[in-house]
XYZ file of C-alpha atoms in Angstrom:
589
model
C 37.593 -9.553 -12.842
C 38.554 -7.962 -16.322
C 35.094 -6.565 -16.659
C 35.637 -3.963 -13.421
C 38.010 -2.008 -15.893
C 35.126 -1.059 -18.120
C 32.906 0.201 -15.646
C 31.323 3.951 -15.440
C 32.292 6.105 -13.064
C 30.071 7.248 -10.216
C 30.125 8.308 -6.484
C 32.816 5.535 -5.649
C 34.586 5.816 -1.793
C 37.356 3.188 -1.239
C 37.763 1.113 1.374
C 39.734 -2.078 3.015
C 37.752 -5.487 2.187
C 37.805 -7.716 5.556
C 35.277 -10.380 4.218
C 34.830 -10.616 0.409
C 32.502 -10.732 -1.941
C 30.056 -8.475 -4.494
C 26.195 -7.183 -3.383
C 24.200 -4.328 -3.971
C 20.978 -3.327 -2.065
C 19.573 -0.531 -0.732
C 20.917 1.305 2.501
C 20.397 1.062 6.132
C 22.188 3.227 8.205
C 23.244 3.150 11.849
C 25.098 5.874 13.128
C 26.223 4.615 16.420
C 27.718 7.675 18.335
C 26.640 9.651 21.329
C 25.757 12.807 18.789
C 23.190 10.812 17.138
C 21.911 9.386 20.529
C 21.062 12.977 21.556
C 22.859 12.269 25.373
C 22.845 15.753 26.751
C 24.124 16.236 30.450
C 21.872 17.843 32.880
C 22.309 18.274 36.926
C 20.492 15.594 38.838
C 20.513 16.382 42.837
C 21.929 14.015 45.750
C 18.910 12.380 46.063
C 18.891 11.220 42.824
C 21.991 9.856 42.641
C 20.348 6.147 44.298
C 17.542 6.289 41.652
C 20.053 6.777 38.690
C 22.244 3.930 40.267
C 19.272 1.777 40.164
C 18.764 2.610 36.103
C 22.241 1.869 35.527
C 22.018 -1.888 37.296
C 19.106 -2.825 35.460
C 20.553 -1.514 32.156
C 23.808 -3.638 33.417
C 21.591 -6.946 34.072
C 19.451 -6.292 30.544
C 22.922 -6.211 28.785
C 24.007 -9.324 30.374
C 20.628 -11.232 29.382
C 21.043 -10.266 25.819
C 24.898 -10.963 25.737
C 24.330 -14.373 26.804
C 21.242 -14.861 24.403
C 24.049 -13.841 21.606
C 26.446 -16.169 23.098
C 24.071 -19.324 22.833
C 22.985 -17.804 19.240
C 26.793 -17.898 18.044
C 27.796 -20.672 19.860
C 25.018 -23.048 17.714
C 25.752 -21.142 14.796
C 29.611 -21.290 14.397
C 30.983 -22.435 17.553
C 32.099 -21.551 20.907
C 35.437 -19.782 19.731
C 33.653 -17.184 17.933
C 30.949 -16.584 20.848
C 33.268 -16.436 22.988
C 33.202 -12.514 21.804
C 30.544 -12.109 23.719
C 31.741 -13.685 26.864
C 34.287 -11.100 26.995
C 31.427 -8.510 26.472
C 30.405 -10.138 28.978
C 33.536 -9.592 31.433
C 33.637 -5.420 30.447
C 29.924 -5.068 31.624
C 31.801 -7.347 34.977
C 35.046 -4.775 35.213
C 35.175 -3.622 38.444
C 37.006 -0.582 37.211
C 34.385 0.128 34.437
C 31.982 -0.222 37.397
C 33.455 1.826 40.169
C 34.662 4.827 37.887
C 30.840 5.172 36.518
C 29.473 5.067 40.065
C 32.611 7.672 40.950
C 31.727 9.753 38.538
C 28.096 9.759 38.680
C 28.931 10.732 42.705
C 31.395 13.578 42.031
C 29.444 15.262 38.867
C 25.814 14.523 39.667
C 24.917 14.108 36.340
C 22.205 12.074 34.595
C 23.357 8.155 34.403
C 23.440 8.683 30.263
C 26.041 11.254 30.223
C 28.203 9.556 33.273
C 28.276 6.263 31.056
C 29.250 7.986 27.434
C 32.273 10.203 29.236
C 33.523 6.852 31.017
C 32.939 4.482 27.698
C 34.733 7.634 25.917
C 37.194 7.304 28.403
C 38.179 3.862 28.308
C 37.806 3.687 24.397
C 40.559 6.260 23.843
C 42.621 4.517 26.361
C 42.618 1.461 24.420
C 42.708 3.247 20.934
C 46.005 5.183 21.795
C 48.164 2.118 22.645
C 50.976 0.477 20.418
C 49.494 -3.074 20.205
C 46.731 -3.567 17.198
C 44.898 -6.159 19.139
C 44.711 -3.922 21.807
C 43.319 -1.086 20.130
C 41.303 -3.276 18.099
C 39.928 -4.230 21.461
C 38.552 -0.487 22.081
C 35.435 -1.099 19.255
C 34.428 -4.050 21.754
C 34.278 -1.073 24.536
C 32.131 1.353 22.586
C 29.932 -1.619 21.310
C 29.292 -3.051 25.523
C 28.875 0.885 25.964
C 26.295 1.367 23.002
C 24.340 -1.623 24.095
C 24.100 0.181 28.351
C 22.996 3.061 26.377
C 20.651 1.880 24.366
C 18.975 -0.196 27.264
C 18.507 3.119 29.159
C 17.272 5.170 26.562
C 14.273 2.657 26.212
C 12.448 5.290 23.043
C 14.795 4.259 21.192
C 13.968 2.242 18.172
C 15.391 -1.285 17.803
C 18.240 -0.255 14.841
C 18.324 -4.001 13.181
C 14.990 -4.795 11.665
C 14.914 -4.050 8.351
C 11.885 -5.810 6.108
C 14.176 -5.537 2.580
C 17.409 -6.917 1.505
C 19.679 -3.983 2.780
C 23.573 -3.154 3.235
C 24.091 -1.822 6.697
C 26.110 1.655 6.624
C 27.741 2.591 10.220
C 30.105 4.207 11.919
C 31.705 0.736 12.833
C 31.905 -2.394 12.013
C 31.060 -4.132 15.650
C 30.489 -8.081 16.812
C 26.574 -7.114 18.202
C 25.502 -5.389 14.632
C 27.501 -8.447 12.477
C 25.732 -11.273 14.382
C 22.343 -10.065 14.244
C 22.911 -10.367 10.283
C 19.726 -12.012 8.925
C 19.035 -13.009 5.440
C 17.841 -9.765 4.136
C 21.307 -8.075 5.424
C 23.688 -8.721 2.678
C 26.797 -6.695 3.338
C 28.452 -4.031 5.413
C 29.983 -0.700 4.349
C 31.828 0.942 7.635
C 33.751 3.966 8.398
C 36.102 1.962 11.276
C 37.375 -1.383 11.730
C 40.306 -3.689 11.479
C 40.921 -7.171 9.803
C 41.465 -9.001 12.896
C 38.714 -7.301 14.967
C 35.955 -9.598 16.266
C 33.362 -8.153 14.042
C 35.337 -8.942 10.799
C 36.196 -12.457 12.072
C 32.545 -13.109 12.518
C 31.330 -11.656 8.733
C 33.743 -13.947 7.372
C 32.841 -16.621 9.198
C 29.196 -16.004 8.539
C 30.214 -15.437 4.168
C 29.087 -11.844 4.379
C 30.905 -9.125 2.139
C 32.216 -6.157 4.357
C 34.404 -3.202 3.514
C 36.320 -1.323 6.626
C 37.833 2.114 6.446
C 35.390 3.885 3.954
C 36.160 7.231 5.028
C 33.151 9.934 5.606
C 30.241 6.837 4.571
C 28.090 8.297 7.204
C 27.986 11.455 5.534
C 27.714 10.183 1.906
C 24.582 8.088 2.205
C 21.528 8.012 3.858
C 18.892 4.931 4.720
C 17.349 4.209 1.190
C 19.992 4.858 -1.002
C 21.499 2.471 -3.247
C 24.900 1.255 -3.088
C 27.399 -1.437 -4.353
C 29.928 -3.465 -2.137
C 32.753 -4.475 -4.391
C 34.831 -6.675 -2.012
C 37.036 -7.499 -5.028
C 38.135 -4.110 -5.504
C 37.438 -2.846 -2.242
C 35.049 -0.449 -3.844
C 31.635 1.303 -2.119
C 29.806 2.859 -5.170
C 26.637 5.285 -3.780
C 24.068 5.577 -6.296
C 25.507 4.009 -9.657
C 24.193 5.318 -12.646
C 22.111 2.268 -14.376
C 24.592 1.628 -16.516
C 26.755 0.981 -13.824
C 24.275 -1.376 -12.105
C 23.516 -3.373 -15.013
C 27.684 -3.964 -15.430
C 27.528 -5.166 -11.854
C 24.152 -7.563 -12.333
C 26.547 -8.841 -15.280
C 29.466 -9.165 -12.951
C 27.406 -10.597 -9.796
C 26.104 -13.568 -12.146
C 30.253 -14.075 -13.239
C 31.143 -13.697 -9.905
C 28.460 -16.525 -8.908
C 29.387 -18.863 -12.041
C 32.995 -18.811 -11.197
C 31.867 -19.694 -7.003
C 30.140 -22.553 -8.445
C 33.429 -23.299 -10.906
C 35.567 -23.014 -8.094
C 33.658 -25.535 -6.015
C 33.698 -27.734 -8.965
C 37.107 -27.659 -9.242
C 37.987 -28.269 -5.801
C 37.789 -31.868 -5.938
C 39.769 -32.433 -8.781
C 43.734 -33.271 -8.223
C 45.829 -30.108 -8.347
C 48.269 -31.371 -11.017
C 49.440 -28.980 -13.821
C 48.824 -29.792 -17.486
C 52.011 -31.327 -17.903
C 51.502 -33.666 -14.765
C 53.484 -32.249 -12.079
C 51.648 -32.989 -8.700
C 51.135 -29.724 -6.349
C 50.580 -30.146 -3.156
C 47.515 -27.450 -1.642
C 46.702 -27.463 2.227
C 44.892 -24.728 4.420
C 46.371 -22.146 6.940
C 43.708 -22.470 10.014
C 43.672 -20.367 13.382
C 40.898 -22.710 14.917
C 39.191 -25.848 14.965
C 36.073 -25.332 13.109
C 38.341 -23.904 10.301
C 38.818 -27.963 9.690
C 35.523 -28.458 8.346
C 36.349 -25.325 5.703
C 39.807 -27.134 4.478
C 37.527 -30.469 3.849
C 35.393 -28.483 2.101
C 38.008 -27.293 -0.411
C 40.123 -30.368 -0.651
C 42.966 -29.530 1.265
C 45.619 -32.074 1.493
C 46.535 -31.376 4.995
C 46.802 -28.018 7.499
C 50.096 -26.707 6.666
C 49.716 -24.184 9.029
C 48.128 -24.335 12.430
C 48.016 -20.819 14.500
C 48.458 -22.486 17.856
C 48.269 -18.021 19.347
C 44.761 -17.272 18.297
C 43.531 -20.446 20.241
C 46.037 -19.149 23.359
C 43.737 -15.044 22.636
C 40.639 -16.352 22.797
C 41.057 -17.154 26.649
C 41.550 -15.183 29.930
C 44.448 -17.039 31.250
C 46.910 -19.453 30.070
C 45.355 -22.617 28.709
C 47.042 -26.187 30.505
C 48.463 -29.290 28.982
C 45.104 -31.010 28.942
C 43.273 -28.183 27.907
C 45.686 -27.901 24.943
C 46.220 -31.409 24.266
C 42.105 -31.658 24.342
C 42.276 -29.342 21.311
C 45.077 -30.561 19.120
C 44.122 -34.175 19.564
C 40.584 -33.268 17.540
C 42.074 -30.974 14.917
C 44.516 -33.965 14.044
C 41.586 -36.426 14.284
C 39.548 -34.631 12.300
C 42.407 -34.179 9.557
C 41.721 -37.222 8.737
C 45.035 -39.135 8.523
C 46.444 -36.082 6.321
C 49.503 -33.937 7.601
C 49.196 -31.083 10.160
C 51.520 -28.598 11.031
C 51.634 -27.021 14.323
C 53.072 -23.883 15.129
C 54.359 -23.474 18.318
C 53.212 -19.895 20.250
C 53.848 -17.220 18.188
C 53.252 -14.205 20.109
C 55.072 -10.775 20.450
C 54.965 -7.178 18.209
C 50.725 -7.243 17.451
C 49.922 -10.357 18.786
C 49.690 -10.209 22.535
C 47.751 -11.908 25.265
C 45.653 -10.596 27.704
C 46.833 -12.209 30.664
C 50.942 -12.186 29.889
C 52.957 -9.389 30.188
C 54.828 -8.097 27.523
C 57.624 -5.761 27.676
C 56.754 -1.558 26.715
C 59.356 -2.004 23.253
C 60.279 0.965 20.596
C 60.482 -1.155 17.820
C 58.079 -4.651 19.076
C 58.543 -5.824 15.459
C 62.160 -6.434 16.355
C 61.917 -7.329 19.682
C 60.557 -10.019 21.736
C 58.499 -12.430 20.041
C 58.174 -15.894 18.862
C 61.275 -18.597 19.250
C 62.906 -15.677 21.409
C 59.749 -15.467 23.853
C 59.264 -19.991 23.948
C 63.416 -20.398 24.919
C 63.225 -17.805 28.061
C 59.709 -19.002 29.376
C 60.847 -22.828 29.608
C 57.415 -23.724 31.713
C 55.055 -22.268 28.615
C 56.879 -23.767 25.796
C 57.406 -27.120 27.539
C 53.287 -27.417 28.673
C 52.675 -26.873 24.568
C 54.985 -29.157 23.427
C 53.855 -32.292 25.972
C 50.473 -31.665 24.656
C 51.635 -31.155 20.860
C 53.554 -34.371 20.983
C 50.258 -36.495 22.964
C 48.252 -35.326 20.535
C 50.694 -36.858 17.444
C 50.343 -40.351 18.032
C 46.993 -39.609 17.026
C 47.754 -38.786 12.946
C 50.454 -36.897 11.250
C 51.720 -34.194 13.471
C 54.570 -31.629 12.218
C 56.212 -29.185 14.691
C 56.955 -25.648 13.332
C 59.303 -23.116 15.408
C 58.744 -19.349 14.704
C 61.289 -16.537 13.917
C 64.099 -18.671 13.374
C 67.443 -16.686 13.263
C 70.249 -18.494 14.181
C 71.115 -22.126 14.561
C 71.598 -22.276 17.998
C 67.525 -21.725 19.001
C 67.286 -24.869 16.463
C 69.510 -26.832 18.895
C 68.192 -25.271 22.049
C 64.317 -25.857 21.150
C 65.063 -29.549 19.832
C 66.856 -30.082 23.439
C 63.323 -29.071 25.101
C 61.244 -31.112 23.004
C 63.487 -33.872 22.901
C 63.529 -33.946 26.949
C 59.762 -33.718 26.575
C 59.277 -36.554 24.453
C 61.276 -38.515 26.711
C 59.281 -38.064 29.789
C 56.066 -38.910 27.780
C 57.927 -41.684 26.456
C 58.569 -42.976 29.627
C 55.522 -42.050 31.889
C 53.052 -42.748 29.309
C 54.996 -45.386 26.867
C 54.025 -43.387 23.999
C 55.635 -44.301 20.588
C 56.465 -40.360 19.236
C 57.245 -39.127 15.562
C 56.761 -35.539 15.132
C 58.721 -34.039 12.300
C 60.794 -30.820 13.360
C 60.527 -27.826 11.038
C 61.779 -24.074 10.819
C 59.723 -20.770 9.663
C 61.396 -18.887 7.526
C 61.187 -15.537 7.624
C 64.100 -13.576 9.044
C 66.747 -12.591 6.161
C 69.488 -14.190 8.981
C 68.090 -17.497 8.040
C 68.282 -17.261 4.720
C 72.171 -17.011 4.845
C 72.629 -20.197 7.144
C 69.858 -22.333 5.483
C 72.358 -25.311 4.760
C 72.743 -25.114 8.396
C 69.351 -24.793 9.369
C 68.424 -27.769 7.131
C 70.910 -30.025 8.876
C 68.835 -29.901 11.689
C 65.296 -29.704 11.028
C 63.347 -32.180 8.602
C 60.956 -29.166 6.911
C 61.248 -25.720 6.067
C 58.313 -23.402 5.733
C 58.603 -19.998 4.223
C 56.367 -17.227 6.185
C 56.186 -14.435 3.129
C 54.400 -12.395 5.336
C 57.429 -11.821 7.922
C 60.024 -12.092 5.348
C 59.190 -9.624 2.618
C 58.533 -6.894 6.019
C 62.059 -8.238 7.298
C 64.055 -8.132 3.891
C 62.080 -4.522 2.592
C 62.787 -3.123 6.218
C 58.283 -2.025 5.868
C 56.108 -2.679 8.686
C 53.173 -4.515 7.029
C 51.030 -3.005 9.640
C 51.976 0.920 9.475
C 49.882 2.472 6.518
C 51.985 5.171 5.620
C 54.661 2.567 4.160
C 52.125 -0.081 2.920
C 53.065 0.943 -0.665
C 56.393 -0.166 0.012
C 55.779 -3.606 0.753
C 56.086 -5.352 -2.589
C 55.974 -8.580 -2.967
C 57.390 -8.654 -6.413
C 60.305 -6.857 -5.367
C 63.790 -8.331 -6.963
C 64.817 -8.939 -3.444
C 62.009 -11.072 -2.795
C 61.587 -13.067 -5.477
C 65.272 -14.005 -5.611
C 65.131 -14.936 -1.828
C 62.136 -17.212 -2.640
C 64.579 -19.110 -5.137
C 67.261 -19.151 -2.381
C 65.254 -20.959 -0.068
C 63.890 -23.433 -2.560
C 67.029 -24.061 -4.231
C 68.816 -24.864 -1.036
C 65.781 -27.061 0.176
C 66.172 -29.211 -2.888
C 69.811 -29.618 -2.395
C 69.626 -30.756 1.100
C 66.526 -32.947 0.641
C 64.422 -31.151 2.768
C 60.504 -30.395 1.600
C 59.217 -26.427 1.984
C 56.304 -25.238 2.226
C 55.215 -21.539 1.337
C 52.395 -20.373 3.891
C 52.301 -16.517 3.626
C 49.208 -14.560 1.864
C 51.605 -15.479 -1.363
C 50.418 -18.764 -1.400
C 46.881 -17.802 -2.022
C 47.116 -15.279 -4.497
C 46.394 -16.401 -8.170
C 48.810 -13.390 -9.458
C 51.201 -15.066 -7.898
C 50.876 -18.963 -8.817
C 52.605 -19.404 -11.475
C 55.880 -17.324 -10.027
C 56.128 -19.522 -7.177
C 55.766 -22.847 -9.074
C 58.571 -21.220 -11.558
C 60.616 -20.933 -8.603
C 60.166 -24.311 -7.318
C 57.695 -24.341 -4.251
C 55.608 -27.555 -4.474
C 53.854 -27.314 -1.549
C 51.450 -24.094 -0.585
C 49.195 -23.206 2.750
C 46.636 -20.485 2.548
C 43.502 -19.714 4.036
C 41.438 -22.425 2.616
C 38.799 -20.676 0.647
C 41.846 -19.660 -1.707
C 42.419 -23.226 -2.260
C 40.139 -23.135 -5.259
C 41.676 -19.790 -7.470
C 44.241 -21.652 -6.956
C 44.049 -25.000 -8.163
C 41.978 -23.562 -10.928
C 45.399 -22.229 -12.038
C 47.665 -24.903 -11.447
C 45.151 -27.235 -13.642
C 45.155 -24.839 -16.367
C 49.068 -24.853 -17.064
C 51.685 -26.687 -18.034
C 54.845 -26.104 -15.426
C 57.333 -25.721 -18.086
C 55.522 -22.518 -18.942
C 55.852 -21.154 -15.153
C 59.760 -22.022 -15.037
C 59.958 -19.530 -18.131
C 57.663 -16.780 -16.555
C 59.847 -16.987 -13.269
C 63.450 -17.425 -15.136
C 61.980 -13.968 -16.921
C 60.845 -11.952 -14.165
C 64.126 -13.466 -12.104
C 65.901 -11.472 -14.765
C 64.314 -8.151 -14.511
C 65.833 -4.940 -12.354
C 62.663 -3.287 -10.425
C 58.848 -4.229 -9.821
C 58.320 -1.589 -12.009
C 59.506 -3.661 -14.847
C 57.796 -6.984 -13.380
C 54.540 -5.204 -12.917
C 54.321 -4.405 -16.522
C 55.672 -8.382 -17.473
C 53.068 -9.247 -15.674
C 50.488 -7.467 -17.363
C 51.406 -9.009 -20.321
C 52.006 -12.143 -19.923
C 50.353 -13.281 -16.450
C 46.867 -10.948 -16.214
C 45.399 -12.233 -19.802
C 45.833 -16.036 -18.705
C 44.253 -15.356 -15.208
C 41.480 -13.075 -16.964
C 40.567 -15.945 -19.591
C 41.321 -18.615 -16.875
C 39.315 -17.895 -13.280
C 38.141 -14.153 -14.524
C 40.404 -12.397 -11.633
């Protein structure tokens, strides 16, 4: 919003916004380490190795009780997916290593249960922290938040850290599932030191609408229970303290930020047709079912992209044809009759699965993963595309392949499904459509499009892959984030490529990268002659809100110009001038 670049300056720490949004309240902090718990090791003799065994079961069943009440709390609140956190809480507190190394330990140091627990929790944490994957280590907050809740049930004095009688931010160490689900009404934010975008606890504050900045370093140290602070999760701002002036501005911005929610949902059920009457097409990016219910809420025409892998992470083991079928069958149904797209498994570099082995890789960006993975495990692709194409004679089902490189997985992959469909066809008598589509988003495809087109019936452009691919930047390695630029020449011309070369071959593209949801970046990929974009649906809105407000004539000229121009330095600065004063007067962004 324009009216950030006028504000004061006070105590301000910067963060990484997981779940957006603007509050301010006062503080409640929860410093959840083993410091702050006061666990100091003492001797404890043979004999009182039974009785410290007998603490440490009971804490084990009280944890379990209170995981499951969470569980049945979640599960009627947003669904099964998302408590299904807890059921793998659920299955630490069950590891028999977990158990047998605490119960080791406790044997070979004879010291109090407490201490034994923290060193193996430490343990097992730093394990997980230390590996390549960023699910994995992601996985190692789940660990210290199973370990904090043992703790906590032994050290019974302690107070209960989530009961505060005010509208408060919570301030901690980490941003964990057991502290974001307890969120009541007076808890209107979160402000952590630690935590990732895809972590459990960041999945659930978004699903839940509540604003929470990761990664503000030293918090703990900055603020203490009462202060006051601001959550910016536009700018990814923590302000401690603001001088009144400062919280005034914000009151001001809070009430904008609430009048354009309310414009947004307003216009979300118009058409998104530009002022000149050129129809866009705007459809959601889901990773789960009850996502469906979101993309009706914000008019989306369809689900142009369906993440079959987060469905395939949620479980402990490989999910069957039924099982699979089961779930595919109601996310078309409850589409409605509109389009959905279907990835096939698209696992491999930071998306992994618990129960199927990966290889140890150098570089797992460039390794094994997606189309590569489906065309050498014949059983797993073919169970996923039996229940894909069962579930398509019940709407409009569209089959997208991953990672495309070269032509020949095209032919290979069609050759699978095409043997599939035939054994449905003729066990079942099913009458099959499914269109076949490519992802875009290796440069090698780019260069053999006309090819690719020949033999697939969509294209969809994955911006997220491609601009990592073509810029040679991991998008997950923060050291070289400021190298992945989206308005890099490269990028933008490659974006034209793949549209041009669409159009000529008659083939329809969709662009389903974080691109497609950001306003800045509308108008640019209008002007280069995308019709069709998938984003997560609350972006939906910003976005129409744009399209409705211009005429498409004026975004061929802004993307001819910036087409034209040598570095992002230059298009940064085009931008400012001619693309940041319409989206200022337009949404307020």
């Amino acid at each position: 919003m324009s009216a950030h670049k006028n504000i004061s300056r006070s105590k301000t720490l910067k963060g990484v916004t997981v779940s957006p949004g603007i509050e301010m309240a006062k503080v409640w902090k929860i410093v959840e380490n083993s410091d702050e718990m006061r666990i100091k090791p003492h001797s404890i003799d043979e004999s009182d190795i039974d009785r410290e065994l007998s603490r440490f079961n009971r804490a084990i069943k009280t944890s379990h009780e209170q995981l499951d009440a969470l569980y049945k709390m979640v599960e009627k609140r947003l669904g099964a997916k998302e408590a299904g956190i807890f059921k793998s809480h659920m299955l630490i507190l069950d590891d028999p290593h977990f158990l047998t190394s605490v119960k080791e330990l406790l044997k070979s140091e004879k010291k109090n249960i407490e201490h034994i627990i923290n060193e193996v929790i430490k343990k097992f944490s730093l394990m997980f922290s230390m590996l390549d994957d960023n699910l994995m280590r992601e996985r190692s907050a789940d660990i210290r938040d199973v370990g904090q809740r043992v703790l906590k049930n032994l050290l019974t004095d302690r107070q209960t850290i989530l009961e505060p009688n005010e509208k408060v931010i919570i301030v901690a160490n980490e941003l964990i599932p057991s502290i974001t689900v307890k969120a009541s009404d007076n808890i209107l934010g979160f402000a952590v030191e630690r935590g990732e975008m895809m972590s459990h606890a960041s999945i659930l504050a978004r699903s839940l609408n509540i604003p929470a900045i990761v990664g503000v370093e030293n918090i703990c140290s900055e603020v203490s229970t009462g202060d006051t602070i601001i959550i910016d999760g536009t700018n990814s701002l923590v302000i401690v303290n603001p001088a009144s002036k400062v919280i005034a501005e914000y009151k001001r911005i809070q009430i904008e930020y609430c009048v354009i929610k309310d414009d947004m949902k307003t216009a979300a059920k118009m058409p998104s047709v530009t002022t000149d009457g050129e129809q866009i097409k705007l459809l959601a990016n889901i990773n789960k079912v009850s996502d469906i219910e979101l993309a009706r809420q914000y008019n989306a025409c369809g689900i142009g992209l369906f993440r079959t892998e987060f469905f395939f992470m949620s479980g402990d083991k490989m999910p069957g044809e039924e099982e699979q079928y089961a779930m595919y069958r109601r996310i078309v149904q409850d589409a409605g009759g509109n389009e959905v797209t279907i990835r096939v498994l698209d696992i491999g570099a930071d998306k992994t699965l618990s129960y199927f082995a990966m290889p140890q890789e150098l570089n797992p960006q460039l390794g094994w993963r997606g189309i590569r993975i489906l065309l050498s495990e014949l059983s797993l692709f073919k169970t996923q595309i039996r229940a894909i194409l069962r579930a398509s004679v019940h709407g409009r089902v569209k089959l997208l392949l991953p990672m495309i490189s070269s032509v020949s997985e095209i032919i290979e992959a069609r050759d699978i499904i095409e043997e599939a469909k035939f054994e449905l066809q003729s066990r079942m008598q099913l009458e099959i459509n499914v269109e076949i589509g490519a992802m875009i988003e290796v440069p090698a495809a780019v260069f053999i499009l006309d090819e690719i087109c020949r033999r697939v019936d969509f294209l969809s452009i994955g911006t997220n892959d491609l601009i990592q691919y073509l810029l040679a930047v991991d998008r997950n390695n923060s050291r070289v984030a400021n190298f992945y630029e989206p308005l890099h020449p490269a990028v933008m011309n490659v974006i034209k490529m793949i549209s041009d070369t669409a159009a000529r071959n008659k083939k329809e593209v969709v662009l389903c990268g974080e691109l497609a949801g950001d306003t800045l970046f509308t108008m640019i990929l209008l002007g280069l002659g995308v019709r069709k974009l998938s984003m997560n649906p609350t972006a939906i809105p910003g976005v129409r809100k744009v399209i409705r407000s211009i005429p498409l004539a004026k975004c061929v000229e802004i993307a001819r110009d910036i087409l034209k121009l040598p570095c992002m330095h230059e298009s940064k600065k085009y931008l400012k001038e001619n693309v940041f004063p319409f989206l200022d007067h337009t949404i307020g962004n």
